[in-house]
Coordinates of C-alpha atoms in Angstrom, one line a residue:
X1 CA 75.3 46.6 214.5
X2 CA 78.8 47.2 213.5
X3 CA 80.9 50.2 213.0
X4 CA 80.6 50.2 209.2
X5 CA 76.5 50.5 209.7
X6 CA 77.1 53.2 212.7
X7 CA 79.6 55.1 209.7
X8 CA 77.3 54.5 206.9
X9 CA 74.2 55.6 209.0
X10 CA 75.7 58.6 210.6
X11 CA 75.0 57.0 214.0
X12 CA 77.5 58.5 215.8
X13 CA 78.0 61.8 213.9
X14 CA 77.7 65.0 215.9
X15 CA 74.1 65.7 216.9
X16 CA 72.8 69.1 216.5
X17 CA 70.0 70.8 218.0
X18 CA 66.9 72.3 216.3
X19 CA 64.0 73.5 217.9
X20 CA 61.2 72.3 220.5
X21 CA 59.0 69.2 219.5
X22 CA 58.0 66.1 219.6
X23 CA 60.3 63.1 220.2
X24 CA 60.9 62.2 216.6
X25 CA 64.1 60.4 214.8
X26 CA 67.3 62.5 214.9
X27 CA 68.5 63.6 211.8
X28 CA 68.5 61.5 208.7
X29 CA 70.4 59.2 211.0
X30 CA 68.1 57.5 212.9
X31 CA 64.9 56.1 211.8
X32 CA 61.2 55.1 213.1
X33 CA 62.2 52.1 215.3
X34 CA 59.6 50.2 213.8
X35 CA 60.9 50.1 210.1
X36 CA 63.8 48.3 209.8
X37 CA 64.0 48.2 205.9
X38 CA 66.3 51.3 205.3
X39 CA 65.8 50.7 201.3
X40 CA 62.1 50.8 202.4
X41 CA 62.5 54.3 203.5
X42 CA 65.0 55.7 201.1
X43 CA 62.6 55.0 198.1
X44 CA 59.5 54.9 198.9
X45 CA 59.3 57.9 201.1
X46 CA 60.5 60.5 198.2
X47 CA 57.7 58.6 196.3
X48 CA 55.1 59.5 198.9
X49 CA 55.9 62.8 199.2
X50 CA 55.8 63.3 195.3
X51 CA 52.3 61.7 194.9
X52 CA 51.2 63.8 197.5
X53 CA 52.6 67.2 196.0
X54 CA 50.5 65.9 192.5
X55 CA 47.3 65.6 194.8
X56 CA 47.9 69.3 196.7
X57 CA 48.9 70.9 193.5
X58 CA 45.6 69.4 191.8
X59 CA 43.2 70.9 195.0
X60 CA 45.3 74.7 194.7
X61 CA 45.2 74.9 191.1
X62 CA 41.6 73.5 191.2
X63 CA 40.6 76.6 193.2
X64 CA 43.1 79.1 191.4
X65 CA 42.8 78.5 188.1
X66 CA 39.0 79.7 187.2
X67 CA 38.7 81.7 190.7
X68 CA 38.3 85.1 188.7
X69 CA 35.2 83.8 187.2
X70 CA 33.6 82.3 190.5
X71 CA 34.2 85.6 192.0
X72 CA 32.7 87.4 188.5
X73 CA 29.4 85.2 187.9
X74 CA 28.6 83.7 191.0
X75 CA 29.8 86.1 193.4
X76 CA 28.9 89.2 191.7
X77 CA 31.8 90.8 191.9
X78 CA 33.1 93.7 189.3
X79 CA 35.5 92.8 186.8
X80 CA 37.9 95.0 188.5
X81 CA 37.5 93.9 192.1
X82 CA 37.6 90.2 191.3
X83 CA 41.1 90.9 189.6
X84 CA 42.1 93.0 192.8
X85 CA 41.2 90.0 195.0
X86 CA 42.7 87.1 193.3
X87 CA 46.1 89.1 193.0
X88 CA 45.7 90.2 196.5
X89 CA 45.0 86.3 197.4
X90 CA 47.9 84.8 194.7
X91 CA 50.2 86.9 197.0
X92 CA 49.1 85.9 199.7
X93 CA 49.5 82.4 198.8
X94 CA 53.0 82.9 197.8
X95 CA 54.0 84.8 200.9
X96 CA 53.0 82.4 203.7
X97 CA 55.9 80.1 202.9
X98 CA 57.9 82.9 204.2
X99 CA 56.2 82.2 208.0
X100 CA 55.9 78.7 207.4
X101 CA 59.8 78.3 207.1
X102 CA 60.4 80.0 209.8
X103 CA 58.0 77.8 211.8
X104 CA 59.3 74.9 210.1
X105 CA 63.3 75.8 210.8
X106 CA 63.0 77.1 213.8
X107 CA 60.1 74.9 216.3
X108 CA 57.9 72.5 214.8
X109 CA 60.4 70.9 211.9
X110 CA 59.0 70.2 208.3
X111 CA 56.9 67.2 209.3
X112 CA 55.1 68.3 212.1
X113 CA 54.4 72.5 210.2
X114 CA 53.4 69.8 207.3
X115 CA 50.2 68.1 209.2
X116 CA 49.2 71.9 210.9
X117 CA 49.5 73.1 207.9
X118 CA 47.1 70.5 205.8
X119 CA 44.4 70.7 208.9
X120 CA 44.2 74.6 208.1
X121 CA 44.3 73.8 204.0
X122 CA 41.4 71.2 204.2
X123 CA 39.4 73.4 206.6
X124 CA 39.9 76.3 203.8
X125 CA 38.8 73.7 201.1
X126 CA 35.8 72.6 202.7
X127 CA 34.8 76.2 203.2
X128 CA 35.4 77.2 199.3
X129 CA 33.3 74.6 198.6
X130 CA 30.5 75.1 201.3
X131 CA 30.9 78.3 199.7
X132 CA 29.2 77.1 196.0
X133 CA 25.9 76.1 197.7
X134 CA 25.2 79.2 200.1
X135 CA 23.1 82.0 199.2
X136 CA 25.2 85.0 198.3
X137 CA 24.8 88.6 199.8
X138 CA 23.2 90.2 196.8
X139 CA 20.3 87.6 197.1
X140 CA 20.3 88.3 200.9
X141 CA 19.9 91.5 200.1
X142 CA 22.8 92.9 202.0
X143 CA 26.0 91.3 203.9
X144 CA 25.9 88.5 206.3
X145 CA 28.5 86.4 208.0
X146 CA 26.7 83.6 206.5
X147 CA 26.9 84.9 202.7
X148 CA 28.7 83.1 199.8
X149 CA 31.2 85.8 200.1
X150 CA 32.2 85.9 203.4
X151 CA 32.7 81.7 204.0
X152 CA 34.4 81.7 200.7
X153 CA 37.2 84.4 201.5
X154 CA 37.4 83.4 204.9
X155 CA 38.1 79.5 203.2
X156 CA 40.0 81.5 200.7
X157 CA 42.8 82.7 203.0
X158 CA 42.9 79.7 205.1
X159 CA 43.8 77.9 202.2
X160 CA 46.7 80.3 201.4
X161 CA 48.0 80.1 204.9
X162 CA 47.4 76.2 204.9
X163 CA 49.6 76.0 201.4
X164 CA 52.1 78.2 202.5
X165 CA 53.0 75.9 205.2
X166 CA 53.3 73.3 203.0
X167 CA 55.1 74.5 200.2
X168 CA 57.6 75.7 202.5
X169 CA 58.3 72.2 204.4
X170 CA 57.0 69.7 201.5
X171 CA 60.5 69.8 199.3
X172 CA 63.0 70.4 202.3
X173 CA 61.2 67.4 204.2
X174 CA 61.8 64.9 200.7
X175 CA 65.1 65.8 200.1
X176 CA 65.6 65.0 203.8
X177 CA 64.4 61.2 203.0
X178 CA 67.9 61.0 201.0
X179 CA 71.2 59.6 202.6
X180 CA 73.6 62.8 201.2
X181 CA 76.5 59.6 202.6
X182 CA 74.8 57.1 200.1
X183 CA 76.1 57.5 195.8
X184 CA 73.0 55.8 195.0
X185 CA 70.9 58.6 196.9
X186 CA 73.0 61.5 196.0
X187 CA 72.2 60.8 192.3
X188 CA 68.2 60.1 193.2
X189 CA 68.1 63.2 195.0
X190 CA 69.3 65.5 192.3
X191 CA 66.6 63.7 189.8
X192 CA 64.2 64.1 192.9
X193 CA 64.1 68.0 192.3
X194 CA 63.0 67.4 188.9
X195 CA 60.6 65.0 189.6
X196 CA 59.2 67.3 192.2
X197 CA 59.0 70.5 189.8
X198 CA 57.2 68.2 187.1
X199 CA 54.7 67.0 190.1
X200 CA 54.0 70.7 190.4
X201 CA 53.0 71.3 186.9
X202 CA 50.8 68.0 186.9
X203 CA 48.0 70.5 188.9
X204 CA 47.3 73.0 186.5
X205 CA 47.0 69.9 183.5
X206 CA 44.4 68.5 185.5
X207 CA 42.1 71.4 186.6
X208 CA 43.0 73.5 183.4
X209 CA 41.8 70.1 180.9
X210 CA 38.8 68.2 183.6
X211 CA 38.1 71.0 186.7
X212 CA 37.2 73.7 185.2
X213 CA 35.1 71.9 182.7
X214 CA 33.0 70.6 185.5
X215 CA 32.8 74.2 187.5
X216 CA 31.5 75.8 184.6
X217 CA 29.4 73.2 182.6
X218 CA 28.2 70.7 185.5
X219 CA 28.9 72.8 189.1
X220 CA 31.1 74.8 191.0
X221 CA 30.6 72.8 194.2
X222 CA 31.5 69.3 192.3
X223 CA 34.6 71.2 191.1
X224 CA 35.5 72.3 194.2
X225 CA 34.1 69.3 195.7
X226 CA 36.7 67.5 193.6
X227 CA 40.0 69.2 194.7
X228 CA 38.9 69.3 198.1
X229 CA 38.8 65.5 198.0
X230 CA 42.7 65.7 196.4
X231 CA 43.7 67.5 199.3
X232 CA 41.5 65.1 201.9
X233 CA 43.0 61.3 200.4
X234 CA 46.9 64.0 200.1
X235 CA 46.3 64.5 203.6
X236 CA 45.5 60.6 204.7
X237 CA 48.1 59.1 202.4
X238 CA 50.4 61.3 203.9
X239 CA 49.6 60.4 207.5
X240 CA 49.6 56.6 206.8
X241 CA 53.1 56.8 205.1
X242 CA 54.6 58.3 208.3
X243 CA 56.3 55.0 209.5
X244 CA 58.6 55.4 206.5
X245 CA 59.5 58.8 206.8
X246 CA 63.0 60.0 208.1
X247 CA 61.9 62.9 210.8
X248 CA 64.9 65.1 212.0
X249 CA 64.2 66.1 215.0
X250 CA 63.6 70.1 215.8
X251 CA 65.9 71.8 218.1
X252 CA 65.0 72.3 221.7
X253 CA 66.3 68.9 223.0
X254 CA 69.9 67.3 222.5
X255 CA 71.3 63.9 223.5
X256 CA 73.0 64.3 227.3
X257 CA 75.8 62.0 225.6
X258 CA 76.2 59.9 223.2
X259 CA 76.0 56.8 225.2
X260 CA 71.9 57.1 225.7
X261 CA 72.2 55.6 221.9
X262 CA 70.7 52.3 221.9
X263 CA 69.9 49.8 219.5
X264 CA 65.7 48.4 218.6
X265 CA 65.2 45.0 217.0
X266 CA 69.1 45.2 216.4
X267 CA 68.2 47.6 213.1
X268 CA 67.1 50.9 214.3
X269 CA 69.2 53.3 216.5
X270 CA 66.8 55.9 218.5
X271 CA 67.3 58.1 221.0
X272 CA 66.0 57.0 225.0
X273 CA 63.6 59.7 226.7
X274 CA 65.9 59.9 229.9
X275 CA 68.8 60.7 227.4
X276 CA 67.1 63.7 226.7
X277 CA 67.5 67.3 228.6
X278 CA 65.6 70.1 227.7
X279 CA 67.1 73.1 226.4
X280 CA 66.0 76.7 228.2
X281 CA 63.5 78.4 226.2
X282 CA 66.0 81.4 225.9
X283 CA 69.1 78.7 224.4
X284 CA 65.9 76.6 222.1
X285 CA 64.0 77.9 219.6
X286 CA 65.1 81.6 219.3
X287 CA 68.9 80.8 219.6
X288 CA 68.3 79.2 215.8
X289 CA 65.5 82.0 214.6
X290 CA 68.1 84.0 215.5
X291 CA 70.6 82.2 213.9
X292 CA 71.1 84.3 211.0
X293 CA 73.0 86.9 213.0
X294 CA 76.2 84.4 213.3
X295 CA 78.8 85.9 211.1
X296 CA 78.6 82.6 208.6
X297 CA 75.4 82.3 208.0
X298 CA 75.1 85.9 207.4
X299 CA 77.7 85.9 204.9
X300 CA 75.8 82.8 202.8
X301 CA 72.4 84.6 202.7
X302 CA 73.9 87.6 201.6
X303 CA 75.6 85.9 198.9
X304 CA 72.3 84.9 197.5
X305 CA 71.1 87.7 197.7
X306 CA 71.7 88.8 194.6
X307 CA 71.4 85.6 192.6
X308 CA 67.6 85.6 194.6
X309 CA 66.7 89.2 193.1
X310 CA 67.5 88.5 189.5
X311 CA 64.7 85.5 189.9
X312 CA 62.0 88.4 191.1
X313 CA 62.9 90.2 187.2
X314 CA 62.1 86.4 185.8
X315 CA 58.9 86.0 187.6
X316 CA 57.8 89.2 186.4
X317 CA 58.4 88.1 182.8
X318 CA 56.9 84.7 183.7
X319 CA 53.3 86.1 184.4
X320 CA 52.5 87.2 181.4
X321 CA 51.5 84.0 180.9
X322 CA 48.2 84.6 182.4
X323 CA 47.9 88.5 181.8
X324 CA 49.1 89.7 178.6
X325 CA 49.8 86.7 176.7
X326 CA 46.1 85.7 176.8
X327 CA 44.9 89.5 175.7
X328 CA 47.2 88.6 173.0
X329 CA 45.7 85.5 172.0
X330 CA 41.9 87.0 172.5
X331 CA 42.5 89.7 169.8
X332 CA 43.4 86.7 167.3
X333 CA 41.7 83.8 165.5
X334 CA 41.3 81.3 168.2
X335 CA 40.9 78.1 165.7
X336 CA 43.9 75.8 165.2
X337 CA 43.2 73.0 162.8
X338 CA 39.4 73.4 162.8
X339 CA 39.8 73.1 166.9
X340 CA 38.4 76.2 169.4
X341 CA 41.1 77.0 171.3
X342 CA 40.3 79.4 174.1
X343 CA 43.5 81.6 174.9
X344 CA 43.4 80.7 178.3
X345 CA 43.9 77.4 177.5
X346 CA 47.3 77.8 175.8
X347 CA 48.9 77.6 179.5
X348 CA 48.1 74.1 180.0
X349 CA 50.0 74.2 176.0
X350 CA 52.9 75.9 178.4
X351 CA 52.8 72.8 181.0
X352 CA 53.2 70.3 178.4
X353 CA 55.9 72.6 176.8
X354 CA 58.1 72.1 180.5
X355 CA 57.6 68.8 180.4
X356 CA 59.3 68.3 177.0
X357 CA 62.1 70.5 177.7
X358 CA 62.8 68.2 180.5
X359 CA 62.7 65.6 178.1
X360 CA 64.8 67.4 175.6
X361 CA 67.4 68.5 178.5
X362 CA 68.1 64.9 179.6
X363 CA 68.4 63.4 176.3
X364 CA 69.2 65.8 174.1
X365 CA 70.8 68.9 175.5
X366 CA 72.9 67.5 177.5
X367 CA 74.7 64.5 175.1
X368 CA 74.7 67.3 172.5
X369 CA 76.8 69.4 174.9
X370 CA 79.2 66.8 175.5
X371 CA 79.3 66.0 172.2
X372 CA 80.6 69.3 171.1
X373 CA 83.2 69.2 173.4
X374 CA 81.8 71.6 176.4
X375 CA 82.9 70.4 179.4
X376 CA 80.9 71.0 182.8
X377 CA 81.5 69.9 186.8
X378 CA 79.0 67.6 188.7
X379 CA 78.3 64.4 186.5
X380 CA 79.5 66.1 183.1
X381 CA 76.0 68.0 183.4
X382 CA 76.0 72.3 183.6
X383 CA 76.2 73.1 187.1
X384 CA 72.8 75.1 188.7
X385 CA 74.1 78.4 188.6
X386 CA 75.2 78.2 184.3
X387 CA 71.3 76.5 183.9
X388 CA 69.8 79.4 185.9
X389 CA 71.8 81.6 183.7
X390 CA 70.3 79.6 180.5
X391 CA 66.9 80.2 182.0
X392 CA 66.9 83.8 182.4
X393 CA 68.4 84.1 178.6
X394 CA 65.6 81.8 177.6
X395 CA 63.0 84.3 178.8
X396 CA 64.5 87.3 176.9
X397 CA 63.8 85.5 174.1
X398 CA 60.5 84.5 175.0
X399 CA 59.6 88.4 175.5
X400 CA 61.5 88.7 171.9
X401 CA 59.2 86.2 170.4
X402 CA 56.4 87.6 172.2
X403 CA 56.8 91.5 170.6
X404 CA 57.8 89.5 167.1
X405 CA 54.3 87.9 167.0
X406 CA 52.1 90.9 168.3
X407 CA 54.2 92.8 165.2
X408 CA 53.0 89.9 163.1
X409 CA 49.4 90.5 164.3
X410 CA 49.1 94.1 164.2
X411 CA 50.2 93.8 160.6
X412 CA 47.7 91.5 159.6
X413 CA 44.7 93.6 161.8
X414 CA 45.9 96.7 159.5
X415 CA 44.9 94.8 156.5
X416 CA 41.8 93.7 158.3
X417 CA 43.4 89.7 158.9
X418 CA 43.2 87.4 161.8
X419 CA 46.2 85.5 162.4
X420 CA 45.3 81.8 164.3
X421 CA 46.4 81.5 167.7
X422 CA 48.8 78.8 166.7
X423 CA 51.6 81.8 166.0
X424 CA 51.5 81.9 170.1
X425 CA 53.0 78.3 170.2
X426 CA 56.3 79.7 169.8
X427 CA 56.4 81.9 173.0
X428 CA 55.1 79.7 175.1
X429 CA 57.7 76.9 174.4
X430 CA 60.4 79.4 175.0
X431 CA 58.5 80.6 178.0
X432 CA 58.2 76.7 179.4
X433 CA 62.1 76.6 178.7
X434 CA 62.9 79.2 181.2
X435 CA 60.2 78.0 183.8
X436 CA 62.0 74.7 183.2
X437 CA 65.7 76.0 183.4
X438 CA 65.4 79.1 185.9
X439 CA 63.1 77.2 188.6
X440 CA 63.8 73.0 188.9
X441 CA 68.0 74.7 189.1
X442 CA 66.6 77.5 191.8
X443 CA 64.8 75.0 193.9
X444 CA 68.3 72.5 193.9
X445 CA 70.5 75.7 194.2
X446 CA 68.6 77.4 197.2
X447 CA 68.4 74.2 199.1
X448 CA 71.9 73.0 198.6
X449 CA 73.5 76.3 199.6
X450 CA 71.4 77.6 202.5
X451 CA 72.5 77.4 206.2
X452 CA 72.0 73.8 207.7
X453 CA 69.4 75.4 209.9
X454 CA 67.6 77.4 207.5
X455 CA 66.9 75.1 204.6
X456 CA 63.2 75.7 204.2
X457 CA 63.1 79.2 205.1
X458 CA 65.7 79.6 202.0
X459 CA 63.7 77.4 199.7
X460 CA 60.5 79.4 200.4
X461 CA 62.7 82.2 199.0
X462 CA 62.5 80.7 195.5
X463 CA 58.4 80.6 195.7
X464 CA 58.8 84.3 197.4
X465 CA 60.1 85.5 193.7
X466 CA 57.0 84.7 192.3
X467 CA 54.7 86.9 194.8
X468 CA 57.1 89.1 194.2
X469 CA 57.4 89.3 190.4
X470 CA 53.5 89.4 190.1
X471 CA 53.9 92.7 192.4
X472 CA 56.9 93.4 190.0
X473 CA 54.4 93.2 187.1
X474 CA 51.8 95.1 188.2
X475 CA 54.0 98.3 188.9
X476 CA 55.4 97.6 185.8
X477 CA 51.5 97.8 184.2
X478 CA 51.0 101.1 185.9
X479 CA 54.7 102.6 185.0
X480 CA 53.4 101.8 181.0
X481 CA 50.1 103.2 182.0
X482 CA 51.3 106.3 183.3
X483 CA 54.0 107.3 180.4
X484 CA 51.7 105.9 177.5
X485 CA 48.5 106.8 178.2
X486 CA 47.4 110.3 177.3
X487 CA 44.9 112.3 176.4
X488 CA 45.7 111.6 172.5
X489 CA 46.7 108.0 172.8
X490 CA 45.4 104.7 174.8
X491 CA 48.7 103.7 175.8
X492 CA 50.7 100.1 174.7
X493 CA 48.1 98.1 176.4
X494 CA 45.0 99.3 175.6
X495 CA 41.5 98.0 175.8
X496 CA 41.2 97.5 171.8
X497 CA 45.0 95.7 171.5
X498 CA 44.7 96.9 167.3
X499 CA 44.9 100.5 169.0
X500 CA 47.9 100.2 171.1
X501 CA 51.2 98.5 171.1
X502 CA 51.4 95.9 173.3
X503 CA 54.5 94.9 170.9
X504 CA 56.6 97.8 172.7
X505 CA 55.8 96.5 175.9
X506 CA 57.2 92.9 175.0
X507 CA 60.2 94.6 173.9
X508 CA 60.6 96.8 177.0
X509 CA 60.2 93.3 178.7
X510 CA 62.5 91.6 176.8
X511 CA 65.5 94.2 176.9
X512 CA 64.7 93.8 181.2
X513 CA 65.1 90.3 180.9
X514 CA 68.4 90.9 178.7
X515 CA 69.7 93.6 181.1
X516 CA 68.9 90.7 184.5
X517 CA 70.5 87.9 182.3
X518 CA 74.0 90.2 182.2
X519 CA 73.8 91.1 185.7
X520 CA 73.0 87.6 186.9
X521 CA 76.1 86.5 185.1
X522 CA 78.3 88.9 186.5
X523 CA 76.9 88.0 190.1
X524 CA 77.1 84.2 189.3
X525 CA 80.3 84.4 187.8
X526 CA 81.8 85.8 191.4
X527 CA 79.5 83.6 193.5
X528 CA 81.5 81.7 196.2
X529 CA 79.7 78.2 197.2
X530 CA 79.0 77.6 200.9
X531 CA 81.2 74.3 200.3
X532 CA 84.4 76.9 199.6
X533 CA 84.0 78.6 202.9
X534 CA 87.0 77.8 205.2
X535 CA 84.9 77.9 208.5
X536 CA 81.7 75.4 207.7
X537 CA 78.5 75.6 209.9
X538 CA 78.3 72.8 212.5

């Protein structure tokens, strides 16, 4: 091998340690000796991992999106508790990223918290499912370890722990498959985000249009049944694609110099076992969990602190998707051309909403930009920060829209009308604007500007929002409740929408969102990029 390979490769670049493991490849430097296609690895790996994150997302969302009315009709629960639960388990879901980065960062390393991680989510999905085909307590006449109930929570939660890990490790460990030295990668990495974010929304298409058909017409356990078997050929694709992977190794063990490098088959450089010393367990793992204390690291998570908590105020906004959006669209005529449309159904409307706005970004948005003159960094494109911005402006107007219709409807209801459904179409493309604008630019921004040995536990921040802005919204519910509700009136959202004024609520919403959009700019405008620090993390 020559010194331009050893230069291109990052052969000989410092080594860095990061946490206790397995003998895996160092870095995206060195590769599994026995692939010696590197064009092998720097496509088809990013592939992988994005067929895989279609599979996962189709198993979660096959469990998530009709869970409410397992728990309701088959589990006899209350209308009230079921609610309780999912929330209580959506949060959950959304909060176990938090551990799994730390995990991830810190001792195992994304690939190896990525296999724990989908033996704990297939164990939870073969319970869930088990779960359809038990006896449940009520027929038992009283609780049991064996009930419906108790295998399918205990299934439930594993699953959130399994797809927290996961989701924490699953975008940092593609974007590690990309050579940052390589042009050619650097551009497919940035289109990689993208193509992950749309991977995401190919879930709820699926289960929303062909799942949940099955659970509630055929049978829960063949729904179930279904998206556990995503998760099971996820899982075995993933394992059988692991000779292509790039796998840096975790800290805990360093080079003793950099003469143990050799060469294999002439093509791959690895790292020999007697070359290797092992770091104390007081210098290993918890010298990088504890990394954040270093003054530089410090300073870059508390610069995103800010642009992080304006993303909790969008989240919020963003579930009304599933809460008060379909109330909306209950209290009006659900026929669009002759077609029933239930209102729950307008999310998967929403999903193929983001994925023409990413259309319409690419090759419209964008050539229209630069054709009116505006001028912009990084490829001619508007940088993360100015699309986040555009996001969170998107979603004032979507709340605007919102409170315009329900004005509509109330109007018509007066006169004793129906209004169709259809007048919803509006909201949700503006809603599926921001989702597109605020969260694909979060997921590039949080990655690219976190501390080299925290990239997944900063990425898991940008899921975090979303636990966080469903908590966000319910406060926000009981805040209404409490100020609007009286003894003389219902309140904004009532149980009979034609009684309240759910309109004023989308207002209130969408003079929030307004409010976050100025402070976001004032924080983004003064941001200072980890790349402008003087003193840069080694």
């Amino acid at each position: 091998m020559d010194a331009g390979d050893d230069t291109e490769r990052g052969v000989r670049a410092p080594l860095r340690p990061k946490g206790h493991g397995p003998e895996t490849p160092l870095d995206d430097s060195l590769q599994v000796p026995l692939l010696n296609d590197k064009e092998c690895t720097g496509n088809k790996a990013p592939a992988v991992v994005l067929g895989f994150e279609c599979l996962e997302s189709t198993a979660f969302n096959g469990i998530s999106t009709n869970l409410v009315m397992y728990l309701e009709t088959v589990l006899h629960g209350s209308n009230l508790a079921s609610a309780s639960n999912v929330t209580m388990w959506f949060g959950t879901s959304y909060l176990t990223p938090i551990f799994g980065a730390i995990i991830a960062d810190a001792f195992w390393g994304n690939y190896n918290t990525i296999l724990v991680s989908l033996t704990i989510y297939l164990l939870g999905m073969i319970l869930v499912t088990f779960s359809a085909f038990l006896p449940t307590a009520t027929v038992l006449a009283g609780s049991s370890m064996f009930s419906a109930q108790t295998v399918a929570f205990v299934g439930l939660y594993l699953v959130a722990i399994g797809s927290g890990g996961v989701r924490s490790s699953l975008l940092p460990f593609g974007a590690e498959q990309f050579d940052d030295d390589n042009a050619v990668d650097r551009e497919s990495k940035m289109s990689f985000f993208s193509w992950f974010y749309l991977c995401v929304d190919f879930g709820p298409i699926v289960s929303g249009l062909f799942i949940v058909w099955i659970q509630q017409k055929v049978s829960w356990g063949l729904g179930f049944g279904i998206a556990t078997a995503c998760i099971a050929l996820g899982f075995g694709a993933f394992v059988l694609a692991t000779p292509m992977y790039k796998r840096p190794m975790p800290a805990g063990k360093v080079p003793a110099d950099a003469g143990t490098l050799y060469e294999v088959s002439d093509k791959a450089d690895t790292i020999s076992e007697p070359g290797l010393k092992e770091i104390s367990e007081e210098e290993g793992p918890w010298r990088n969990l504890c990394a954040v204390m270093r003054g530089e690291e410090l300073k870059i998570l508390l610069r995103l602190l800010p642009i992080w908590a304006t993303s909790v105020i969008v989240s919020s906004a963003y579930t009304q998707m599933n809460t008060t959006f379909i109330q909306q669209g209950n209290a009006m005529n659900t026929l669009i051309l002759s077609v029933q449309v239930p209102a729950a159904s307008m999310g998967s409307f929403e999903v193929v909403c983001v994925l023409t706005w990413v259309l319409l970004y690419s090759k419209v948005i964008v050539p229209a930009l630069k054709g009116c003159g505006f001028s912009f960094g990084v490829n001619g494109e508007p940088s993360q920060l100015q699309r986040m911005g555009a996001g969170r402006l998107l979603m004032a107007v979507a709340m605007a829209v919102s409170a315009l219709v329900e004005m509509k409807r109330l109007d018509s209801a007066a006169r004793g009308e129906e209004i169709t459904i259809a007048w919803q179409i509006p909201q949700y493309f503006f809603l599926a604007g921001a989702e597109v604008f605020c969260y694909i630019a979060q997921l590039e921004f949080f990655y690219a500007e976190a501390p080299d040995t925290m990239k997944s536990m900063c990425t898991s921040l940008a899921l975090l929002t979303i636990a966080l802005g469903s908590y966000l919204s319910s406060f926000i519910y009981a805040i209404v409740a409490a100020f609007t509700a009286t003894a003389g009136s219902p309140g904004w959202i009532s149980d009979n929408l034609n009684e309240g004024h759910l309109d004023y609520f989308f207002w209130a919403m969408a003079a929030m969102c307004t409010l976050n959009f100025f402070l976001y700019s004032v924080f983004a405008k003064n941001y200072k990029f980890k790349s402008q620090d003087t003193v840069l993390m080694t």
